[in-house]
PDB file of C-alpha atoms in Angstrom:
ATOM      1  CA  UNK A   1     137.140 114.868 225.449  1.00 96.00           C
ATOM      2  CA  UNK A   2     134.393 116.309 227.306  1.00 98.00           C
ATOM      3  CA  UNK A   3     132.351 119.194 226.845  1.00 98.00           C
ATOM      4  CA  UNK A   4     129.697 120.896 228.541  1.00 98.00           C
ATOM      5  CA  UNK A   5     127.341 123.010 225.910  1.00 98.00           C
ATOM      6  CA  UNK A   6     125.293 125.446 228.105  1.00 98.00           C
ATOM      7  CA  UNK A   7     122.160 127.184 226.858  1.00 98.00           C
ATOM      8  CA  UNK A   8     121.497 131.244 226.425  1.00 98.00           C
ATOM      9  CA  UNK A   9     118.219 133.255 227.042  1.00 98.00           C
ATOM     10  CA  UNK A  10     116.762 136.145 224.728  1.00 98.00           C
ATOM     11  CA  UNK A  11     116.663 139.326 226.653  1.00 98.00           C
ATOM     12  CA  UNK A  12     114.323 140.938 223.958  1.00 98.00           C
ATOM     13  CA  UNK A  13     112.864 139.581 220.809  1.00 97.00           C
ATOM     14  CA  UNK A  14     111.663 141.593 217.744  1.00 97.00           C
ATOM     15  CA  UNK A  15     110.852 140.161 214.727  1.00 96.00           C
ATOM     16  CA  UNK A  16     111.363 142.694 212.481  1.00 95.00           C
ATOM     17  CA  UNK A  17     110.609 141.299 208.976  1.00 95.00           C
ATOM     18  CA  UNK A  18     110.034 138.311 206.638  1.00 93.00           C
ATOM     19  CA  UNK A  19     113.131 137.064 204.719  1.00 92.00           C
ATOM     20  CA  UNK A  20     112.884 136.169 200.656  1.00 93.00           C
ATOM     21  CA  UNK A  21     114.238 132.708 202.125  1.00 90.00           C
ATOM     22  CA  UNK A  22     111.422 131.833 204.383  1.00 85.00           C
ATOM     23  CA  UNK A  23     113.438 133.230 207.460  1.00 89.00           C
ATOM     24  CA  UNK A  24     113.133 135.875 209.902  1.00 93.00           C
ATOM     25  CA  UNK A  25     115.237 138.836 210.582  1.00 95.00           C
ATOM     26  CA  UNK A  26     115.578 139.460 214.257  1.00 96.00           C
ATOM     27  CA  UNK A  27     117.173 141.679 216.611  1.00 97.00           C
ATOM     28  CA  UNK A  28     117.708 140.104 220.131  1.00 98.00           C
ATOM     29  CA  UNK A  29     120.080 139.709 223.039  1.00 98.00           C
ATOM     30  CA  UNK A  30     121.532 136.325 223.130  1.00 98.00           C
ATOM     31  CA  UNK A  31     123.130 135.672 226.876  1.00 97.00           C
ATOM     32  CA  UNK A  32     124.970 132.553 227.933  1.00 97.00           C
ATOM     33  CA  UNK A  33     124.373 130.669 231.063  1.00 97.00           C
ATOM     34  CA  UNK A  34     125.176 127.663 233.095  1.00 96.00           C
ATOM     35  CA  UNK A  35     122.366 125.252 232.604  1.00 98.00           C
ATOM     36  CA  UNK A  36     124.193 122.568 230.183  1.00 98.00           C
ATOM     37  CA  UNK A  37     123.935 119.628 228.397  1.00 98.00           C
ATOM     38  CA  UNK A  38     127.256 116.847 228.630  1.00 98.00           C
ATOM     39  CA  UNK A  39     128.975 116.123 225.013  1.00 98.00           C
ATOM     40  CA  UNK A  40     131.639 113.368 225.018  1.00 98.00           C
ATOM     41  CA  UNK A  41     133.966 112.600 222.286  1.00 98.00           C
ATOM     42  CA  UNK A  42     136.147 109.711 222.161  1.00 98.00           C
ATOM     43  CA  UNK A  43     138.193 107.677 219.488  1.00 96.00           C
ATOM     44  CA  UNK A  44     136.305 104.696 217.936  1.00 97.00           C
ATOM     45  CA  UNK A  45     136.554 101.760 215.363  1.00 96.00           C
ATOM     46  CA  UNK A  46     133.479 103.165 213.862  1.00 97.00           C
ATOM     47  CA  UNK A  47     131.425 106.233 214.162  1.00 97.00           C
ATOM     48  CA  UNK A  48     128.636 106.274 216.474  1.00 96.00           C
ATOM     49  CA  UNK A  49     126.375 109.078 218.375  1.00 97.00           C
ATOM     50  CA  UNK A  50     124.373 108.091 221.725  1.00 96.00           C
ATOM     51  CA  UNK A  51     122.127 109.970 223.863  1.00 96.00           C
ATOM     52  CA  UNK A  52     121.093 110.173 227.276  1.00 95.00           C
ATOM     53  CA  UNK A  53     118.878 111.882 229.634  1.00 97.00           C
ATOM     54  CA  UNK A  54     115.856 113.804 228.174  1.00 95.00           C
ATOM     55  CA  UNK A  55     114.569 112.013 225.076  1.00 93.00           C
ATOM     56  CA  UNK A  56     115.129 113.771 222.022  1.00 91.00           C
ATOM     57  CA  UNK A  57     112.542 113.420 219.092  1.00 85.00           C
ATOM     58  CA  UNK A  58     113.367 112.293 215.877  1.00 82.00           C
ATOM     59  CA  UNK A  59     116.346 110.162 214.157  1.00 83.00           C
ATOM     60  CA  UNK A  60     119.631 110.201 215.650  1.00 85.00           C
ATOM     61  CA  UNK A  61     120.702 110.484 212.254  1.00 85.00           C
ATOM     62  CA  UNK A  62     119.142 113.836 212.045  1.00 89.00           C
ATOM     63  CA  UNK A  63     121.308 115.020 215.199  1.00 95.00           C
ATOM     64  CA  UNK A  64     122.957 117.908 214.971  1.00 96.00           C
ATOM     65  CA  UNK A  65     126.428 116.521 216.680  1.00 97.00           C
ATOM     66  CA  UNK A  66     126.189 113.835 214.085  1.00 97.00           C
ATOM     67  CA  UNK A  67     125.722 116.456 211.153  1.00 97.00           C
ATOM     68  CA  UNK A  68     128.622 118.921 212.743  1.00 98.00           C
ATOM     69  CA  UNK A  69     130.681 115.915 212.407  1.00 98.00           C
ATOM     70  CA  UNK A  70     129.819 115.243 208.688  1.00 97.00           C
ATOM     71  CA  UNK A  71     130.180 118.829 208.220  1.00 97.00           C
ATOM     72  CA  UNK A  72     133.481 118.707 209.092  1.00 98.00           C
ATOM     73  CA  UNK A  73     134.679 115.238 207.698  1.00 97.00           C
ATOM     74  CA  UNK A  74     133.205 116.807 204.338  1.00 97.00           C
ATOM     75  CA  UNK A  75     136.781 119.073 204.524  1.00 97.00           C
ATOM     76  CA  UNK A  76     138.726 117.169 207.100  1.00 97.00           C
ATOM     77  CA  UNK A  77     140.264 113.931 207.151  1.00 95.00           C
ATOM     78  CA  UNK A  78     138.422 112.469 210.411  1.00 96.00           C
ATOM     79  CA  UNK A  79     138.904 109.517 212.041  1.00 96.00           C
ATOM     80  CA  UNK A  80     135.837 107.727 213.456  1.00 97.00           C
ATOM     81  CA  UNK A  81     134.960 108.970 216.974  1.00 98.00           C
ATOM     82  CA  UNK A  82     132.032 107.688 219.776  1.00 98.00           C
ATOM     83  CA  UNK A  83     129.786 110.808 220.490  1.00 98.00           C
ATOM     84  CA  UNK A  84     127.463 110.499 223.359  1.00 98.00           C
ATOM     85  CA  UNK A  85     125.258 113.573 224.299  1.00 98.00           C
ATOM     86  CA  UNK A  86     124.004 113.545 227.822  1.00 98.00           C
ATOM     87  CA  UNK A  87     120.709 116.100 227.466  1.00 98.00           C
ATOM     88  CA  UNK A  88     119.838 118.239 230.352  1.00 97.00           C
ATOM     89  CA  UNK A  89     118.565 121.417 228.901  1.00 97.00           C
ATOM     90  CA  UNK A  90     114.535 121.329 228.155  1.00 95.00           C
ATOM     91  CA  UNK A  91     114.201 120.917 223.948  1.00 92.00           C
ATOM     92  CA  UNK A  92     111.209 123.032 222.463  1.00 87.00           C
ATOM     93  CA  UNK A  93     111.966 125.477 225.279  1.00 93.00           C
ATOM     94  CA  UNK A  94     113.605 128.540 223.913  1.00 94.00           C
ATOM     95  CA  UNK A  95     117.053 128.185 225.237  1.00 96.00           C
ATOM     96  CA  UNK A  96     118.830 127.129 221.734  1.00 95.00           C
ATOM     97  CA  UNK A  97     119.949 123.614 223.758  1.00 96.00           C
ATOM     98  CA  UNK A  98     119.967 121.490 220.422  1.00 95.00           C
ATOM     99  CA  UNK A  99     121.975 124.495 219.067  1.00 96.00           C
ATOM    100  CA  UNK A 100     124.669 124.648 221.385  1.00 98.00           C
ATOM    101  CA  UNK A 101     125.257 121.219 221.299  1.00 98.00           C
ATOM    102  CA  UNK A 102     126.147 121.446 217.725  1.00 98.00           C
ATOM    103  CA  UNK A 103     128.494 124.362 217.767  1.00 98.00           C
ATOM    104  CA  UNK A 104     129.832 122.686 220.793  1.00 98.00           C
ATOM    105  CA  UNK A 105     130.909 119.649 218.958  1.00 98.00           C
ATOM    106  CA  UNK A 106     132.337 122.065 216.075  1.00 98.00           C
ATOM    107  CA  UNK A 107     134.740 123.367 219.397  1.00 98.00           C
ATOM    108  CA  UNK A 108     135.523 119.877 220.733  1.00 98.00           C
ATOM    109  CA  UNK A 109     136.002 118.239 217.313  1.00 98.00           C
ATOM    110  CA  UNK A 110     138.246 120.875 216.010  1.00 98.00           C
ATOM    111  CA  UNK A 111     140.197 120.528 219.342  1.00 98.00           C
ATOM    112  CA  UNK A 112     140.489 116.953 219.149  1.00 98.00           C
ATOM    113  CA  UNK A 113     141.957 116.351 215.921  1.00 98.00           C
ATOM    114  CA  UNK A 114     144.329 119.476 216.443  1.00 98.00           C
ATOM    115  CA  UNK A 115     142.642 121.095 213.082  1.00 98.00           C
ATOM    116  CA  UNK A 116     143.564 124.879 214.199  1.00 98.00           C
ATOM    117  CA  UNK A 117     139.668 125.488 212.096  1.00 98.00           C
ATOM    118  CA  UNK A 118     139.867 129.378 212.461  1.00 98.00           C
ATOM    119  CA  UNK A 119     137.342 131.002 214.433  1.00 96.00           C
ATOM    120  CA  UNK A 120     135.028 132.943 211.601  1.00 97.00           C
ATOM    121  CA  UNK A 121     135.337 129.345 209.703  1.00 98.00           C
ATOM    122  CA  UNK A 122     133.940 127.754 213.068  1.00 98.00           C
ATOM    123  CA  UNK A 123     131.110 130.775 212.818  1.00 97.00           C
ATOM    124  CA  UNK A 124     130.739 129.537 209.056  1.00 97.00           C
ATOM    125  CA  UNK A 125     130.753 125.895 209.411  1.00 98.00           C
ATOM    126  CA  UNK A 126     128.263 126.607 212.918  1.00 97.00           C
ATOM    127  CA  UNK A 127     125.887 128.611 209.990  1.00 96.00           C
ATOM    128  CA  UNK A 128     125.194 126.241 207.968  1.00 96.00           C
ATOM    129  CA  UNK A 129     123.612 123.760 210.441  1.00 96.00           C
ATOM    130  CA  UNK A 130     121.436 126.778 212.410  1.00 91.00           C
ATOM    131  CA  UNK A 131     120.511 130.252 212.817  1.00 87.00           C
ATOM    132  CA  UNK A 132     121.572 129.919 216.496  1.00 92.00           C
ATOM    133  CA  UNK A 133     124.390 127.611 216.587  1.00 96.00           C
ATOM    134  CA  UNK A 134     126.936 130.193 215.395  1.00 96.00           C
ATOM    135  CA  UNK A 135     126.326 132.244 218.513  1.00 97.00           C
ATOM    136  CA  UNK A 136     127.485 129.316 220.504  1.00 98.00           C
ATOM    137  CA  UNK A 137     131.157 129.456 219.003  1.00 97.00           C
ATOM    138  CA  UNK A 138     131.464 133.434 220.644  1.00 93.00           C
ATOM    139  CA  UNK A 139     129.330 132.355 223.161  1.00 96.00           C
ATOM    140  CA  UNK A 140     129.241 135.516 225.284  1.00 96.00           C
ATOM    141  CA  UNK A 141     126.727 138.075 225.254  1.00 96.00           C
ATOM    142  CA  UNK A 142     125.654 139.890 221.786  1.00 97.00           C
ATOM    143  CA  UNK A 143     123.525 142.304 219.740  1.00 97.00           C
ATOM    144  CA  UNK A 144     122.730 139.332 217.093  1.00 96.00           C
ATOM    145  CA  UNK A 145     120.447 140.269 214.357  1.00 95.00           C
ATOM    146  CA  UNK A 146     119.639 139.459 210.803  1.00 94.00           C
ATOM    147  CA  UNK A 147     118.680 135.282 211.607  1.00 92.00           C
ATOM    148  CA  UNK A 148     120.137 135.174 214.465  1.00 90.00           C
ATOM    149  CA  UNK A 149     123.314 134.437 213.111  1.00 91.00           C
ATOM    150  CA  UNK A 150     125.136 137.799 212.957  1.00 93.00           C
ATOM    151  CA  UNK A 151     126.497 139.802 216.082  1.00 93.00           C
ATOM    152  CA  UNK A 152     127.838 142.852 217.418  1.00 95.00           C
ATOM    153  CA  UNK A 153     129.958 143.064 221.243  1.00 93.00           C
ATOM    154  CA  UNK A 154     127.513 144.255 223.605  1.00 93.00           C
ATOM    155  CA  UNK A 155     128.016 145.870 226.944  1.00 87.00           C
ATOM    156  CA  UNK A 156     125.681 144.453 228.735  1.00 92.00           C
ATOM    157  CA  UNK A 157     127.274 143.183 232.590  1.00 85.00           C
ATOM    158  CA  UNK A 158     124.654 140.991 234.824  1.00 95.00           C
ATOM    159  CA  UNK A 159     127.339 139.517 236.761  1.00 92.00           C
ATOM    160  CA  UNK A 160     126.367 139.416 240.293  1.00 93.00           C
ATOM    161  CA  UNK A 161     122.309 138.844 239.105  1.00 97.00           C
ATOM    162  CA  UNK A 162     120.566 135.785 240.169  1.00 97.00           C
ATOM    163  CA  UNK A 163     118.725 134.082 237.599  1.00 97.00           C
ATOM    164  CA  UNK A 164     115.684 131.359 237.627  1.00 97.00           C
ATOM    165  CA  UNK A 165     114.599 129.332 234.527  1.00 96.00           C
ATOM    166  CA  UNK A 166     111.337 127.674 234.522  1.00 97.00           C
ATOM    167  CA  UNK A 167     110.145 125.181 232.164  1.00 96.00           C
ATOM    168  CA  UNK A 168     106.866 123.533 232.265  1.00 96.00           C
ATOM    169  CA  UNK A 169     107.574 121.263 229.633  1.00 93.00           C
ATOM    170  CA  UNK A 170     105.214 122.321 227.005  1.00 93.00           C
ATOM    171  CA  UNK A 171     107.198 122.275 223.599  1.00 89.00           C
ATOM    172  CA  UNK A 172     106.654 124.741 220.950  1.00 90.00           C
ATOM    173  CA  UNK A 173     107.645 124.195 217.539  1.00 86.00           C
ATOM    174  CA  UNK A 174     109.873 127.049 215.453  1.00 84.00           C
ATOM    175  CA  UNK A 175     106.688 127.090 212.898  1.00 88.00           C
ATOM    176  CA  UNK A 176     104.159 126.780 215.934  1.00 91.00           C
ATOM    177  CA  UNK A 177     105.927 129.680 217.818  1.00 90.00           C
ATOM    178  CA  UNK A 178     105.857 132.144 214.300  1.00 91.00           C
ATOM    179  CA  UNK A 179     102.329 131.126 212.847  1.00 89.00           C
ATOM    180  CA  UNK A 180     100.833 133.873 214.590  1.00 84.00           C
ATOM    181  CA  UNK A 181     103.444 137.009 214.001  1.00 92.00           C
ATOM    182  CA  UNK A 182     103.377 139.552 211.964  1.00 91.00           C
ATOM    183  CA  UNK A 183     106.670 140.987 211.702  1.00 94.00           C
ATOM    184  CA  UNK A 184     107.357 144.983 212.118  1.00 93.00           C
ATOM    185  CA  UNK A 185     110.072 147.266 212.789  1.00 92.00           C
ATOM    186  CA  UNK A 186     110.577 147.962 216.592  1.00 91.00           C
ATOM    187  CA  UNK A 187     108.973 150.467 218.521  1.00 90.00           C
ATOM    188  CA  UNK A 188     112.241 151.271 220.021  1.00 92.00           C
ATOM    189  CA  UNK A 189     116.545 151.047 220.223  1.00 95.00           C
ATOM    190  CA  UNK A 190     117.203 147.246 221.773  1.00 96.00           C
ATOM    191  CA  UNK A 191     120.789 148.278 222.442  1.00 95.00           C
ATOM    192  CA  UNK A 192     120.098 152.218 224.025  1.00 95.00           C
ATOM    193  CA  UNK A 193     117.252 149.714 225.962  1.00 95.00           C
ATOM    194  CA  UNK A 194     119.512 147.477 227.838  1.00 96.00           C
ATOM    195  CA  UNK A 195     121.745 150.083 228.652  1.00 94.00           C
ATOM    196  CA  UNK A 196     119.379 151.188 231.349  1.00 93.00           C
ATOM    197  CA  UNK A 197     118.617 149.758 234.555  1.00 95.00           C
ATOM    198  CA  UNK A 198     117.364 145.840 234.704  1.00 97.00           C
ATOM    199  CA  UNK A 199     114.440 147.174 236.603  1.00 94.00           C
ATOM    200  CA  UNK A 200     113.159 149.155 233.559  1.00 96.00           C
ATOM    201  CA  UNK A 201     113.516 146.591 230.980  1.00 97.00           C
ATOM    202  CA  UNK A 202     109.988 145.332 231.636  1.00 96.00           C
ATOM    203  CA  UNK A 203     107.962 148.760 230.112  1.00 95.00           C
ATOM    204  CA  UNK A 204     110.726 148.768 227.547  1.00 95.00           C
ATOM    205  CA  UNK A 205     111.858 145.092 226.401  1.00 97.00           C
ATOM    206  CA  UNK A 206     109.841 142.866 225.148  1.00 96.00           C
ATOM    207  CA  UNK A 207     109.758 139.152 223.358  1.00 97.00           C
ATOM    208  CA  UNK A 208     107.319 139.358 220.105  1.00 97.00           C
ATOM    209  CA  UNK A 209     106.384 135.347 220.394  1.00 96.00           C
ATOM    210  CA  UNK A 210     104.838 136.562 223.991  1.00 97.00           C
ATOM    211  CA  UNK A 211     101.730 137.997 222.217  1.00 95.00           C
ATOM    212  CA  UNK A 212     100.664 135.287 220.156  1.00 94.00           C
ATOM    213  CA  UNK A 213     102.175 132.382 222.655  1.00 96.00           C
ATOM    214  CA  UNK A 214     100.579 133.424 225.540  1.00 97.00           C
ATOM    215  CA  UNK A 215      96.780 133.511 224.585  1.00 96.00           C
ATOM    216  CA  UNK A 216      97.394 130.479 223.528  1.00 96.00           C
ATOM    217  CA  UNK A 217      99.593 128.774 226.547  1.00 96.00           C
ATOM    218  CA  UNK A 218      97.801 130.894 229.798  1.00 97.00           C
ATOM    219  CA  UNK A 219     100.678 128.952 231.866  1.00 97.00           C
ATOM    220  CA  UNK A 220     103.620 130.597 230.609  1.00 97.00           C
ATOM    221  CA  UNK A 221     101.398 133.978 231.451  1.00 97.00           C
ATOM    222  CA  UNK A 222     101.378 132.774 235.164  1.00 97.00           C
ATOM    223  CA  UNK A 223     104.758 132.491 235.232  1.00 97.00           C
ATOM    224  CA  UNK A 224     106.113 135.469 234.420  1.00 98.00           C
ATOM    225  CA  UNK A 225     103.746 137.020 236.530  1.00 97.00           C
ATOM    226  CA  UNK A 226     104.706 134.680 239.390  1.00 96.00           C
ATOM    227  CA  UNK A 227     108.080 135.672 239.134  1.00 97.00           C
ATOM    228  CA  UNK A 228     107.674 139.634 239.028  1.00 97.00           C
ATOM    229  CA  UNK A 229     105.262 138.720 242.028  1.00 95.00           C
ATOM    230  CA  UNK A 230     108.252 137.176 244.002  1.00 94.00           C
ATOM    231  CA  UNK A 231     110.732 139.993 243.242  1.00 95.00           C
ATOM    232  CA  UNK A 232     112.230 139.439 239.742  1.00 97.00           C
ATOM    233  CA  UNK A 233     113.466 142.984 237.967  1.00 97.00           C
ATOM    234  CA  UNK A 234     112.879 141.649 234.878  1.00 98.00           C
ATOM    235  CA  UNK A 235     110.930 138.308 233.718  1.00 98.00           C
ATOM    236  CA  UNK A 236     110.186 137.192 230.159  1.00 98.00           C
ATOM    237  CA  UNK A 237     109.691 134.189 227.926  1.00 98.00           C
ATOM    238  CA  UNK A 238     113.196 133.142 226.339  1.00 97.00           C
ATOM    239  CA  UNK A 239     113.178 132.925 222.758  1.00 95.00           C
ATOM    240  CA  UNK A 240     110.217 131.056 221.053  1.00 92.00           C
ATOM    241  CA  UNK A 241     109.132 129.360 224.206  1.00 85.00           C
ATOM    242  CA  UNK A 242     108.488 127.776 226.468  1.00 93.00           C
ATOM    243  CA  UNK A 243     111.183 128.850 229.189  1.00 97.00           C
ATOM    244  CA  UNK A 244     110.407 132.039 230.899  1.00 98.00           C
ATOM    245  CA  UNK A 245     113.149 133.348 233.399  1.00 98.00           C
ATOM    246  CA  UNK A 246     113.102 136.467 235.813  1.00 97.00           C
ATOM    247  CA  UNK A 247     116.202 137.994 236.652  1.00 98.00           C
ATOM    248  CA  UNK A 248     116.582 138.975 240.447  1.00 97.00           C
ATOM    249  CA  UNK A 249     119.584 140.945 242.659  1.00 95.00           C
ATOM    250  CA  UNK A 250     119.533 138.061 245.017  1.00 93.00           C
ATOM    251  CA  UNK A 251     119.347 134.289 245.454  1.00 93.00           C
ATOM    252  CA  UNK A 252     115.379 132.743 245.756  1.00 87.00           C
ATOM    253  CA  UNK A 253     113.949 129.509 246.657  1.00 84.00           C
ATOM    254  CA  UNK A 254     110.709 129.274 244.487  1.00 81.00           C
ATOM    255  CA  UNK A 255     110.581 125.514 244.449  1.00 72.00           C
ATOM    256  CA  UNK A 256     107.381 125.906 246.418  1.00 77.00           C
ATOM    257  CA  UNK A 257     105.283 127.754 243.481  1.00 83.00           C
ATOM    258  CA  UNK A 258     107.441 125.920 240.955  1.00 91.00           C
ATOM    259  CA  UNK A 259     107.867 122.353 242.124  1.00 87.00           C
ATOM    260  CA  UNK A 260     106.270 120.234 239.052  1.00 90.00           C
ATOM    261  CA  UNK A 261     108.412 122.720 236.720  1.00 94.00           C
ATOM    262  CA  UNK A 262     112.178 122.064 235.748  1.00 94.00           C
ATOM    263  CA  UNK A 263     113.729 124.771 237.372  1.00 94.00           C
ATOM    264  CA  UNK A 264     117.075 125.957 237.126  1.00 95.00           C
ATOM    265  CA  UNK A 265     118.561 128.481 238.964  1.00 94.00           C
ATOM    266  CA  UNK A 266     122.458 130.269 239.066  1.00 95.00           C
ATOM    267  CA  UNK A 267     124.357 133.469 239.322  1.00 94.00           C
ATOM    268  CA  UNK A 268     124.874 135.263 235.320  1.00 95.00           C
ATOM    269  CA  UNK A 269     128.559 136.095 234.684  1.00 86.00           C
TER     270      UNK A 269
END
């Protein structure tokens, strides 16, 4: 079986408040698109997880395919499988790739061995290995607040909008990335917010990490400006860095300013 777990950006981020857990409550866009990693699943003597492409840090042990599969064999009777991750999507970058992946192999497992898991115990089981993952089993865009973890339907319709990603491969930790903030209630209504034109997002929407990230990392400054520079309606950094994307009403080619980035560009659905 093979499955292809695709990233999402954060069109708005407000930290709103400190958790008694240590967490964050948030209130954010989450928005799939196509820039994906490559998770393949099939039967073995023994269990085993491999990666390719992009070197991930740490233990494979500590992967979070690996622990959706022990999730699941905790409940499930689960015969050993080969999992080998091919990893495209920048890690440290804001675009919940490691995420994905996970709730991802929650999908493909569940699929494999027929285990008809239904869909709020996928959004459960996704829970308990991230704030982010569970998004990845609705995987379409939503209002998701509290950690990240809880959503409401959004109408929110980019399809038709060109959008370019562009990572210059600085990572930034989760406790890097919220050292500086200082949580507080929003200034204004996320959801009226994105109900108005993409063009007015940028006096309206805003990513909190940008404040405390950017002093810090001039770059990811430069390009966000570079992109409203070359046309984009609305540019930002996605989640807690370092990816910033501009949205634009038409294809561009801005290899030229961007050509020692990864850059990914395609049409939102």
């Amino acid at each position: 079986m093979l499955v292809f777990p695709n990233a999402k950006i954060n069109i708005g981020l407000n930290i709103v408040e400190k958790r008694p857990d240590g967490f964050h409550n948030i209130e954010s866009c989450f928005y799939p698109i196509g820039w994906s990693d490559a998770l393949e699943i099939t039967k073995s003597e023994a269990f085993s997880f491999e990666t390719n492409g992009i070197s991930i840090p740490g233990d494979n042990a500590d992967n979070l395919c690996k622990k959706a599969y022990e999730t699941l064999a905790g409940d499930y009777e689960l015969h050993p499988v080969k999992m080998h991750l091919l990893k495209a999507i920048p890690i440290g970058a804001g675009l919940g790739g490691g995420s994905s992946d996970a709730a991802f192999a929650i999908r493909a497992l569940n699929d494999f061995f027929k285990l008809n898991i239904s869909f709020e115990k996928q959004l459960d089981y996704a829970r308990r290995l991230g704030s982010d993952c569970a998004f990845f089993i609705l995987n379409k865009p939503a209002y998701c607040f509290q950690k990240g973890d809880r959503f409401e339907d959004i109408d929110l319709k980019l399809a038709g909008k060109w959008i370019v990603l562009v990572n210059p491969g600085i990572h930034i930790s989760t406790i890097e990335a919220y050292a500086g903030i200082k949580p507080a209630a929003a200034k204004t209504n996320l959801r009226d917010d994105l109900k108005g034109p993409v063009a007015d997002w940028a006096t309206l929407i805003k990513n909190d990490f940008e404040a405390t990230l950017f002093p810090k990392y001039p770059l990811l400054k430069e390009i966000k400006q570079r992109l409203y520079a070359d046309g984009a309606e609305y540019a930002s950094m996605s989640g807690s860095g370092s990816t910033v994307y501009g949205i634009f009403d038409k294809q561009k080619n801005l290899n030229t300013y961007f050509k020692n980035y990864k850059v990914w560009q395609g049409l939102l659905g």
